[in-house]
Coordinates of C-alpha atoms in Angstrom, one line a residue:
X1 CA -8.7 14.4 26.6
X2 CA -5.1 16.0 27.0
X3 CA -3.2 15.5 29.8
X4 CA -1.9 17.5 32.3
X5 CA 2.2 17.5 31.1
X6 CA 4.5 16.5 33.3
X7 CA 2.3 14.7 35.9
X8 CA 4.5 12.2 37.9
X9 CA 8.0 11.9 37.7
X10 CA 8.2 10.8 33.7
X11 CA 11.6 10.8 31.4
X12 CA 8.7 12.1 28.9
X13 CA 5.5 13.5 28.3
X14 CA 5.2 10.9 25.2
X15 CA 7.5 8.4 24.1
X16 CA 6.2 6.8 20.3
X17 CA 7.3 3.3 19.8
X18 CA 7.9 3.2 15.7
X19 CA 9.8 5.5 13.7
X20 CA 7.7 5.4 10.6
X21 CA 4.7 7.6 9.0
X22 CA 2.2 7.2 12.0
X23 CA 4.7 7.4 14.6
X24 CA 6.6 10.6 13.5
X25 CA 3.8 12.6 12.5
X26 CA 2.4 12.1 15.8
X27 CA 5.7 12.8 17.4
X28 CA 6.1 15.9 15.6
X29 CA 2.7 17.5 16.2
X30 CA 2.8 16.8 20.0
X31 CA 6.1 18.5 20.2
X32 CA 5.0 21.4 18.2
X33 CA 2.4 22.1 21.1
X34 CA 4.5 21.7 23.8
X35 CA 4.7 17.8 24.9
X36 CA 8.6 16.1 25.9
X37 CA 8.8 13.4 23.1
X38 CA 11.0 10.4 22.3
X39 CA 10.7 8.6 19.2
X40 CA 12.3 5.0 19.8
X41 CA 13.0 3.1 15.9
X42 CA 14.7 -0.2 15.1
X43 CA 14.5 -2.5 12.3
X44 CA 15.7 -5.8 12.6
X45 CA 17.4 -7.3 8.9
X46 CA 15.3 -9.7 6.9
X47 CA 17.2 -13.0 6.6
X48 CA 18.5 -11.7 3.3
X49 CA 20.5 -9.0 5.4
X50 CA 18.4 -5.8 4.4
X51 CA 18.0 -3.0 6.7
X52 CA 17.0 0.5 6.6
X53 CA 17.2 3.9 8.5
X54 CA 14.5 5.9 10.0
X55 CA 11.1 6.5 8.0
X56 CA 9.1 3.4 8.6
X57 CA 8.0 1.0 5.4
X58 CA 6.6 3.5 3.2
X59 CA 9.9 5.3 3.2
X60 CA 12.1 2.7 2.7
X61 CA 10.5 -0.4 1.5
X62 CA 6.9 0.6 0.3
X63 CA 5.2 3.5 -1.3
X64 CA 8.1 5.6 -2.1
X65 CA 10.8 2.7 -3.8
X66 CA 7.6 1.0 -5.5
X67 CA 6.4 4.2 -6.8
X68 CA 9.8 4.8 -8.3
X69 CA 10.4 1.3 -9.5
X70 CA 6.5 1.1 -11.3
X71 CA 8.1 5.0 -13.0
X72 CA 11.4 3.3 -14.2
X73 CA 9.0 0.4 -16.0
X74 CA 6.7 3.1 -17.2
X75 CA 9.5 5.1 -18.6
X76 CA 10.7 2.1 -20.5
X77 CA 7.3 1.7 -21.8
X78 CA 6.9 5.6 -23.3
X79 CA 10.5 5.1 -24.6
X80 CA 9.1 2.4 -26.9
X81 CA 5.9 4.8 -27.8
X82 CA 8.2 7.4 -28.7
X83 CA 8.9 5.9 -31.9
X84 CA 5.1 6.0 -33.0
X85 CA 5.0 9.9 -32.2
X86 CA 8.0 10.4 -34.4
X87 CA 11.0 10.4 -32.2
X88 CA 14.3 8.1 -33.5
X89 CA 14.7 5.4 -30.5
X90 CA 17.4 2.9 -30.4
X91 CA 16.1 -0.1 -30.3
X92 CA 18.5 -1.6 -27.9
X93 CA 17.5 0.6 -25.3
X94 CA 17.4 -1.7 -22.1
X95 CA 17.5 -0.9 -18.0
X96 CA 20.2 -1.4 -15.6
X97 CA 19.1 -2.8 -12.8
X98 CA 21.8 -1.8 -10.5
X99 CA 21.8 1.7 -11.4
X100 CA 18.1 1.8 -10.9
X101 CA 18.2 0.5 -7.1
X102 CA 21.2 2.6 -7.0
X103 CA 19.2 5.8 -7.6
X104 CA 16.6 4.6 -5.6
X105 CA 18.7 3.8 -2.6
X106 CA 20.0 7.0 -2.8
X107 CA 16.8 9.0 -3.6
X108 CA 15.8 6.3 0.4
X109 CA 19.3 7.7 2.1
X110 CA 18.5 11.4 1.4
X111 CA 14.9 11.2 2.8
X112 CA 16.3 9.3 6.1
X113 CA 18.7 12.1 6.5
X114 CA 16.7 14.9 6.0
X115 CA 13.9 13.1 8.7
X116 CA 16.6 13.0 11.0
X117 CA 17.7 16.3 10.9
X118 CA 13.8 17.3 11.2
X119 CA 13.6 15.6 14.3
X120 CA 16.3 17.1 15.8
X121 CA 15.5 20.5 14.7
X122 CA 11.4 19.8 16.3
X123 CA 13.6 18.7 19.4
X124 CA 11.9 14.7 19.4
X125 CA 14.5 12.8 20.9
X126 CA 15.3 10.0 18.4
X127 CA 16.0 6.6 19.9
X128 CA 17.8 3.9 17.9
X129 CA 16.8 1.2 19.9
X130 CA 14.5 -1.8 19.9
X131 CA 11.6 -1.5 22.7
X132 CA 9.7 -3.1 25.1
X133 CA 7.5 -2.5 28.0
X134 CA 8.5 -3.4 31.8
X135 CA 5.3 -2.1 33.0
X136 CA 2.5 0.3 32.3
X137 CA 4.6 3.5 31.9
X138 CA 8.4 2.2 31.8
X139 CA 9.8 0.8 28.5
X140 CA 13.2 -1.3 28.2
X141 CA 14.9 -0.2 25.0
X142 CA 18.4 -2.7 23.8
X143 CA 20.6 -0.2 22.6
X144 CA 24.0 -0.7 20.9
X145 CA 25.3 0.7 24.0
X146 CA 23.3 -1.4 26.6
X147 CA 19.8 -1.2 27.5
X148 CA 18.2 1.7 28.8
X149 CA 14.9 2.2 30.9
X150 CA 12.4 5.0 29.4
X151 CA 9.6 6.1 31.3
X152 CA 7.0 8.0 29.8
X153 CA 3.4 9.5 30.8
X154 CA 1.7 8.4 27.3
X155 CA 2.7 6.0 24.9
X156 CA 1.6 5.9 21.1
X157 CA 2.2 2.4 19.8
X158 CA 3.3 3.1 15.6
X159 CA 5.5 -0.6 14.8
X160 CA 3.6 -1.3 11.9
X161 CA 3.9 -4.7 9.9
X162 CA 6.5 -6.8 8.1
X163 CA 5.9 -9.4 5.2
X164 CA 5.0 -12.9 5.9
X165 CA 7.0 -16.1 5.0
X166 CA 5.3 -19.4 4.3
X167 CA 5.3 -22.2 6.6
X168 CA 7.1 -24.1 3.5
X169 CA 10.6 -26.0 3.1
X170 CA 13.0 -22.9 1.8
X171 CA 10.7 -20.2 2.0
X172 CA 13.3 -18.1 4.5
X173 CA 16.2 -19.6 3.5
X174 CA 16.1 -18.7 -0.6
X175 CA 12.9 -16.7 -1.1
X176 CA 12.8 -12.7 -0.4
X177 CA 9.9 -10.4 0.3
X178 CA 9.0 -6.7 -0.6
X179 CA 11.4 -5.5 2.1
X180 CA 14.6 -6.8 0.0
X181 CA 13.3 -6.3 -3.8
X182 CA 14.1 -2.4 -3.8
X183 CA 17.9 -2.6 -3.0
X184 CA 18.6 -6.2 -4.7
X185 CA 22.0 -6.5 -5.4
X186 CA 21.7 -8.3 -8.7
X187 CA 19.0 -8.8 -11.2
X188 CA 15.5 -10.9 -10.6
X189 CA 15.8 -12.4 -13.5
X190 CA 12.9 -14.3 -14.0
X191 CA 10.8 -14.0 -10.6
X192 CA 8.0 -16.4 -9.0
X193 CA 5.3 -13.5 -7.4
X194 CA 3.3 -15.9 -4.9
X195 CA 0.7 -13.5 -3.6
X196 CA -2.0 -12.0 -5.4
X197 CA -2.9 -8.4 -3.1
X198 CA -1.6 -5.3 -4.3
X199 CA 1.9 -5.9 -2.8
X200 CA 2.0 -8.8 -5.2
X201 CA 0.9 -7.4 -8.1
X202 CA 2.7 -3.8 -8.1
X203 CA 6.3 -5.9 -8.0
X204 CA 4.9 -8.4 -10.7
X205 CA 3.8 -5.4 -12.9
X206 CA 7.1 -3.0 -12.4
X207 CA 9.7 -6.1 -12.9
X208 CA 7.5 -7.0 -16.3
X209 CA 8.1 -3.5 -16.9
X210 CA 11.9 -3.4 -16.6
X211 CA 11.9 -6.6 -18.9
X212 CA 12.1 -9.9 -16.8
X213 CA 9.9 -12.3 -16.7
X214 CA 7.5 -12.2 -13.6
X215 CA 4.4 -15.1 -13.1
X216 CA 2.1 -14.3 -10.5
X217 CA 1.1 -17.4 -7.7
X218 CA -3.2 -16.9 -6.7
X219 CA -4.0 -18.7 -3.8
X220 CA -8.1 -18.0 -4.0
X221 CA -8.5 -14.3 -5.9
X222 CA -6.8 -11.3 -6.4
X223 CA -6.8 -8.2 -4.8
X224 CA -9.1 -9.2 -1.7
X225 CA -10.9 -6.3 -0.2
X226 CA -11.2 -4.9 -3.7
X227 CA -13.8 -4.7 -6.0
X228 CA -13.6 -7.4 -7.8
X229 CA -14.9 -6.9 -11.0
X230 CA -12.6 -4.2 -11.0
X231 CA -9.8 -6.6 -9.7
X232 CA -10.3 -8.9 -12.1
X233 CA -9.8 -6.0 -15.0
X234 CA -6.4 -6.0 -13.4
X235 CA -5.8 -9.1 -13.7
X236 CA -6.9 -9.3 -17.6
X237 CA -4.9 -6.5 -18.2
X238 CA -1.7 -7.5 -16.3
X239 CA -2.0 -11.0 -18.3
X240 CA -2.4 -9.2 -21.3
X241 CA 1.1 -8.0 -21.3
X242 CA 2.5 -11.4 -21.1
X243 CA 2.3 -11.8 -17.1
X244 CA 1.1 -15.3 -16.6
X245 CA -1.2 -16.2 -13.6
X246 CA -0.8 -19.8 -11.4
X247 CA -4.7 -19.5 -10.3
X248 CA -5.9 -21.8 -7.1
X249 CA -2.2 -22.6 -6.3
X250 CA -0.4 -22.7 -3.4
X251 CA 3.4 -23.4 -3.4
X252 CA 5.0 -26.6 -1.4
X253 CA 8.8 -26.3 -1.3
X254 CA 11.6 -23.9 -2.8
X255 CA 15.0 -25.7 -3.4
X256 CA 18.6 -24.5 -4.6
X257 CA 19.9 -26.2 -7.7
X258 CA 23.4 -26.4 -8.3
X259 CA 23.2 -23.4 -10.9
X260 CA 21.5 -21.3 -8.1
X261 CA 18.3 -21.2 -9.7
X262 CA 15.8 -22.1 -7.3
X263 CA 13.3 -25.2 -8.3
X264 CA 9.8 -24.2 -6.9
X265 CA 7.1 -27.0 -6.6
X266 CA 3.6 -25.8 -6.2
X267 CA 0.2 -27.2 -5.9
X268 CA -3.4 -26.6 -7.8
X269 CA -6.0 -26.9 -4.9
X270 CA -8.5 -27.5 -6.9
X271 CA -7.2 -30.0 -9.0
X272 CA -4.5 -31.3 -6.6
X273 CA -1.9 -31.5 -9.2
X274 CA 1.4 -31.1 -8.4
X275 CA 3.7 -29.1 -10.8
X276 CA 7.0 -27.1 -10.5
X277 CA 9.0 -24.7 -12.5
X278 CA 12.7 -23.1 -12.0
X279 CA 13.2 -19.4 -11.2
X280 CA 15.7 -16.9 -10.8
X281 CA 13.9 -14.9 -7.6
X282 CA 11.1 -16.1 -5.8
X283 CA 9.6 -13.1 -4.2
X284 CA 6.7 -13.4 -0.8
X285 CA 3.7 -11.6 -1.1
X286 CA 1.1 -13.4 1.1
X287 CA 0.5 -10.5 3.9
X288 CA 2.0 -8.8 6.5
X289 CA 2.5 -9.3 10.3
X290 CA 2.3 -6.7 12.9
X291 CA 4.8 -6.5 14.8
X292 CA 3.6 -7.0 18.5
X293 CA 5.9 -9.8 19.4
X294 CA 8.8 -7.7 20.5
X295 CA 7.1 -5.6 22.9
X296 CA 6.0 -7.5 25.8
X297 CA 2.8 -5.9 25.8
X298 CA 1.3 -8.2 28.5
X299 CA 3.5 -6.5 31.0
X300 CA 1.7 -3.0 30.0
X301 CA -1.5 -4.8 30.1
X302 CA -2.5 -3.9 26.6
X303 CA -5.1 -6.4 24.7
X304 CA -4.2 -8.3 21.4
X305 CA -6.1 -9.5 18.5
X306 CA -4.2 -11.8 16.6
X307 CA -0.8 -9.8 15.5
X308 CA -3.0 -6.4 15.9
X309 CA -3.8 -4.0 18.4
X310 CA -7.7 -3.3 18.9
X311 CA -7.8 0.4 19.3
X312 CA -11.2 3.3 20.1
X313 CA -12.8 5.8 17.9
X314 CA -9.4 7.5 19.4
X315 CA -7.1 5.0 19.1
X316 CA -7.3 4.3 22.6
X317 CA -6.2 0.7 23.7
X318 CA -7.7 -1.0 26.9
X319 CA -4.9 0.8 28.9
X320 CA -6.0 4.6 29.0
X321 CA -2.2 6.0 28.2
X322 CA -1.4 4.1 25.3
X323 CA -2.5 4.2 21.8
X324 CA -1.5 2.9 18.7
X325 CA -1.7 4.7 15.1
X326 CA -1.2 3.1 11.9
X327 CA -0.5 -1.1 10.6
X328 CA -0.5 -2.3 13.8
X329 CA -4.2 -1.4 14.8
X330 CA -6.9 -3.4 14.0
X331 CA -9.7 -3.9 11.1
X332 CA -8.1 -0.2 9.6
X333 CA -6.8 0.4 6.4
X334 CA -3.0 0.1 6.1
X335 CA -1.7 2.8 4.2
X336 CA 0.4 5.8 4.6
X337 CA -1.6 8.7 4.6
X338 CA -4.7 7.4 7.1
X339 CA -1.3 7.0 9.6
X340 CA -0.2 10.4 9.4
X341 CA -3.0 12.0 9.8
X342 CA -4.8 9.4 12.4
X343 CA -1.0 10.2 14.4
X344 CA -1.6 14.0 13.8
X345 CA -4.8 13.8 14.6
X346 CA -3.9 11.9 17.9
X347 CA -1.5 14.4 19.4
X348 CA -3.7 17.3 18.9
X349 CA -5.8 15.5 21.1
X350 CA -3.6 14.5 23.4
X351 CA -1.8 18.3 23.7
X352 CA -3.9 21.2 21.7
X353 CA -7.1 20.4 23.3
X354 CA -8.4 19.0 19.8
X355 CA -11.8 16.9 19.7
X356 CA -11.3 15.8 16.2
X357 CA -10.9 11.8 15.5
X358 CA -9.8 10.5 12.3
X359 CA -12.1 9.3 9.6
X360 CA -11.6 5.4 8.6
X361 CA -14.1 5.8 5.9
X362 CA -14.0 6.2 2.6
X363 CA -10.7 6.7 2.0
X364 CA -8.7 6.4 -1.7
X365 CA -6.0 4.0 -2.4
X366 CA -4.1 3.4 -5.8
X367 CA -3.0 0.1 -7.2
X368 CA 0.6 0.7 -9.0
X369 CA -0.6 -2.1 -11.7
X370 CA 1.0 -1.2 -15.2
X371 CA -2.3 -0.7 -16.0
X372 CA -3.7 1.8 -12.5
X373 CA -6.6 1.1 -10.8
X374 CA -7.8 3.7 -8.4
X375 CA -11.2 3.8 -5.9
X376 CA -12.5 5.4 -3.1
X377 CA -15.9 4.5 -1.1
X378 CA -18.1 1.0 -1.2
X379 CA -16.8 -1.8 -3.7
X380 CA -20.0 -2.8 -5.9
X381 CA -20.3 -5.8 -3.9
X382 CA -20.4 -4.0 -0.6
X383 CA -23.2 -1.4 -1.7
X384 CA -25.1 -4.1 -2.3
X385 CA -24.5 -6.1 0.7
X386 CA -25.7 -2.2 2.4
X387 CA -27.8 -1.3 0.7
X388 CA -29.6 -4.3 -1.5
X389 CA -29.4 -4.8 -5.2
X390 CA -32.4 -2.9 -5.7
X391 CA -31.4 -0.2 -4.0
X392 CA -27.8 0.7 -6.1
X393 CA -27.4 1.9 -9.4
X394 CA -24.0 1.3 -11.2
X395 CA -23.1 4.1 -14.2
X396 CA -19.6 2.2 -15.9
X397 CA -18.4 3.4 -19.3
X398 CA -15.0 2.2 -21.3
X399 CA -12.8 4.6 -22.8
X400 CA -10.2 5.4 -24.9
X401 CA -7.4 7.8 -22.8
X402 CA -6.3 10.3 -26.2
X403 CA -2.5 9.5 -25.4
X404 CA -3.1 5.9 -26.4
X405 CA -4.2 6.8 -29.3
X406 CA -0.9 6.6 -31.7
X407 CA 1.3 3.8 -30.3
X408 CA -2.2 2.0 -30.6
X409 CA -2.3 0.5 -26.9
X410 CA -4.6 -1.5 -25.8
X411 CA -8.0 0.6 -24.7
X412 CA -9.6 -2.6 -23.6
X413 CA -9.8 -2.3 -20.1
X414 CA -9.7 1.4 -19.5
X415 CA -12.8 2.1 -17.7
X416 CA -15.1 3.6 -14.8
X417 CA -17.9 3.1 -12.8
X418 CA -19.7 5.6 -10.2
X419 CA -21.7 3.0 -7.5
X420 CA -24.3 5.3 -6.5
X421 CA -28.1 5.0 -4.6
X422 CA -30.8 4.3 -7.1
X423 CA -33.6 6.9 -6.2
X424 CA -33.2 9.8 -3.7
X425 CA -30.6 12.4 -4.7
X426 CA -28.4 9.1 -6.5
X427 CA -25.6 9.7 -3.5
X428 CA -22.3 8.7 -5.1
X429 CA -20.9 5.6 -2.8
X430 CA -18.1 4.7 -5.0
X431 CA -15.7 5.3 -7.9
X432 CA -13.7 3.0 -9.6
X433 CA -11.1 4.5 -12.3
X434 CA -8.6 2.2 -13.9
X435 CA -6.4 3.8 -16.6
X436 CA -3.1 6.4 -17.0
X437 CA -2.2 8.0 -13.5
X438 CA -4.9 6.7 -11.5
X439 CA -4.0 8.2 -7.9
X440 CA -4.0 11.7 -9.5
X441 CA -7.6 11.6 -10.9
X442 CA -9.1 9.7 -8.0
X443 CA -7.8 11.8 -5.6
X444 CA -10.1 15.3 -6.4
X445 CA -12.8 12.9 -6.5
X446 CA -12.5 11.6 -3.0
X447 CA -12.9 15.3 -1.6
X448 CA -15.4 15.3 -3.8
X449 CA -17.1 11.8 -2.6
X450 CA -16.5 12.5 1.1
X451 CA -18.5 16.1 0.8
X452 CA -21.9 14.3 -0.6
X453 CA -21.3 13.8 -4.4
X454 CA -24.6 12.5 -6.2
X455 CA -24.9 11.4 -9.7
X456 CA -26.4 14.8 -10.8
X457 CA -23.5 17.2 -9.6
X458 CA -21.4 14.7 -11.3
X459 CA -23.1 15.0 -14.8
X460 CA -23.5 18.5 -14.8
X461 CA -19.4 18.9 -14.0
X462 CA -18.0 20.1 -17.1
X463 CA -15.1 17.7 -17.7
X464 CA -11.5 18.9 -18.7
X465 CA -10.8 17.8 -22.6
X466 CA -9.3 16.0 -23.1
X467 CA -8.1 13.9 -20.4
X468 CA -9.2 10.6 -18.7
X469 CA -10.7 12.2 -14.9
X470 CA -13.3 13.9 -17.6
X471 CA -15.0 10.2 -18.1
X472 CA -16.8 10.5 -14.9
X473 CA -18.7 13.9 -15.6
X474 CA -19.6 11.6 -18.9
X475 CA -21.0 8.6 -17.1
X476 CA -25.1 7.4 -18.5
X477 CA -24.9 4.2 -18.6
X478 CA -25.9 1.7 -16.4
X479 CA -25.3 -1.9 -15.8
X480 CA -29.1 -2.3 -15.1
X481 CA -29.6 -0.9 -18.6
X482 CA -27.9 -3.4 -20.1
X483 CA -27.1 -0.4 -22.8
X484 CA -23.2 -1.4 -24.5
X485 CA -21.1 0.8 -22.3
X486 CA -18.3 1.0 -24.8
X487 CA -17.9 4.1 -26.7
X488 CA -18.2 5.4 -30.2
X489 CA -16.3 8.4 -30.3
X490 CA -13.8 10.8 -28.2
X491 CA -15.0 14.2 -28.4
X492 CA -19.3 14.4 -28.9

């Protein structure tokens, strides 16, 4: 698969369209073994006025800011325990909201720098400019300075997504999405969520957490793509700490008052009722776009399916010399770590002489609820749909994490289930965890998962006690059972 570098008469060997995850880990391994790289980045402000440096989404509005946002509420949460394990807490302990985006801005700034520098030091060229393609090998990128024509040998396509508006009276104008909440410049105050995916629900959960007053707008259900009986334990749980639902709603109009609060008037579809309530934020959650627009791919000759990019087993396109890694290819999971390693994974092909492809499935994702939820492999409803009802055993146990124990927290929707074939060797297809620091427990698992784990190796693993990853290795229960899978005790 690699080609020969430096056929034709090419500014570069590789130029990568996208400056986030996908597109610089695939920039970086192709220079490491020897190909001439650019690396063109540009992100146009959302019509609040935010912008960003280089890094891509996760960076700068995604993983990183949320996972520091969902730590501030969780801090303010232990704060409060503290009391119960015998520490003296004020009581009028509350967050700042503007020194928390403060710190995370500045925790955002550092990590741009420092990818900077690392580009220059690999020797990628980095391109601040916003790019497009005149033909199959020749890109047009608008610079500050002017434009400037790029040719290239191979291109590697990384723009990822941005969030949706609604096609609704005020939606632009006063309503902002996941790409301004992390550097707000004043408080949300009490916010409208309208979106129900894990976007959605990670901002509703951290902003309950910090102490304002989130309500969370469901179209149909929550968490699509998810397990849902597991999704719907989020939902419970997120609702149990006072973060109201609007189920089977859809909003119609967001308007300014004259106090600046912002009058929302929404819709049940069921019922056809028609209902509105003031806010202080109303925040977009509904999806994300890919960004193929800007790139006047017809002129390359590449294929579009909707806002995606249709892509090979190696994220090939229909045009031989361009691929495309990461959010903006199609019917793959959009998250971080499958774009690093499907862009790593891509260059080494392209330059080392590498036959390995990335591996779409099975892989583990976390849910930043207040309450985690963390899985890897087949949802309960898509074993069956596989494999038949007959064919899938489910082992699910509540428990009680030890930690919980003296602030007396609610233990009512900690819980796990192992989705695994009913005869045979019981091959593990799924795991479901939702409790304290879900990503870290799933994640030994999913090694675990993708090398062949069956029920058996998994109750004859001595768990570590005590501690919540343990409650797999003390899964018995089954749903066809009909057993109670609640627990008596902690430690026999």
């Amino acid at each position: 698969m690699a080609p020969v570098q430096g056929k034709g008469n090419y500014d570069y060997d590789l130029v990568v369209i996208g400056g986030g995850s996908g597109g610089l880990s695939c920039a970086k391994e192709a220079v490491a073994h020897g190909a001439r790289v650019a690396c063109l980045d540009f992100v146009k402000p959302t019509p609040l006025g935010t912008k960003w440096g280089v890094g891509g989404t996760c960076v700068n509005v995604g993983c990183i800011p949320k996972k520091l946002m969902h730590q501030a509420s969780l801090l303010g949460e232990a704060v409060h325990e503290a009391a119960a394990y015998g520490w003296n807490v004020d009581d009028k302990i509350k967050p700042d909201w503007n020194k928390l985006v403060s710190s995370v801005q500045n925790h955002i700034k550092s990590v741009n720098w420092v990818t900077r520098v690392d580009l220059r030091d690999k020797k990628v060229e980095y391109i601040n400019g916003l790019g497009s393609f005149v033909d199959p090998h020749t890109l047009s990128a608008k610079l500050k300075s002017g434009d400037r024509t790029i040719t290239a040998q191979t291109f590697v396509i990384a723009v990822g997504g941005r969030p949706r508006y609604p096609n609704i009276p005020g939606a632009v104008e006063y309503g902002i999405t996941s790409d301004d909440i992390f550097s707000l410049d004043h408080e949300p105050g009490k916010t409208l969520v309208v979106g129900a995916g894990y976007i959605g629900l990670e901002c509703a959960g951290f902003l309950k957490g910090l102490g304002y007053e989130p309500t969370v707008m469901v179209r149909s259900i929550v968490l699509r793509g998810f397990d849902q009986q597991m999704a719907n334990l989020v939902a419970a749980a997120m609702e149990e700490r006072g973060i109201p639902f609007l189920r089977k709603t859809v909003p119609l109009s967001v308007e300014k008052q004259s106090d600046g609060r912002l009058l929302v008037k929404y819709e049940n579809t069921e019922t056809g009722e028609v209902d509105s309530d003031v806010f202080d934020t109303v925040l977009w959650a509904i999806g994300r776009k890919g960004l193929v627009d800007d790139l006047n791919l017809h002129n390359a000759g590449v294929m579009t399916h909707k806002d995606k990019i249709q892509v090979d087993c190696e994220e090939t396109t229909n045009v031989p010399h361009i691929y495309a890694v990461g959010d903006i290819i199609y019917g793959k999971p959009e998250l971080t770590p499958v774009a690093v390693l499907a862009g790593r994974l891509l260059a080494r092909r392209l330059y080392a002489d590498s036959e390995l492809r990335m591996d779409y499935v099975d892989v583990a994702t976390t849910v930043f609820t207040p309450l985690e939820y963390a899985c890897v492999g087949l949802s309960e409803e898509d074993a069956v749909k596989t494999y038949g009802a007959e064919e899938i055993e489910v082992f699910h146990g509540y428990y009680k994490p030890t930690e919980f124990f003296i602030p007396q927290k609610s233990v009512r929707y900690c819980y796990v289930k192992a989705v695994a074939q009913r005869s045979g060797e019981q091959r593990v297809y799924g795991l479901h965890y939702m409790g304290p620091v879900a990503g870290e427990v799933i994640q030994g698992f999913a090694a675990a998962l993708k090398s062949g784990l069956t029920i058996p190796t998994l109750m004859n693993t001595v768990g570590i006690h005590p501690t919540t990853a343990e409650e797999f290795t003390r899964l018995s229960i089954t749903k066809r059972s009909g057993l109670d899978p609640t627990p008596a005790s902690c430690c026999s």
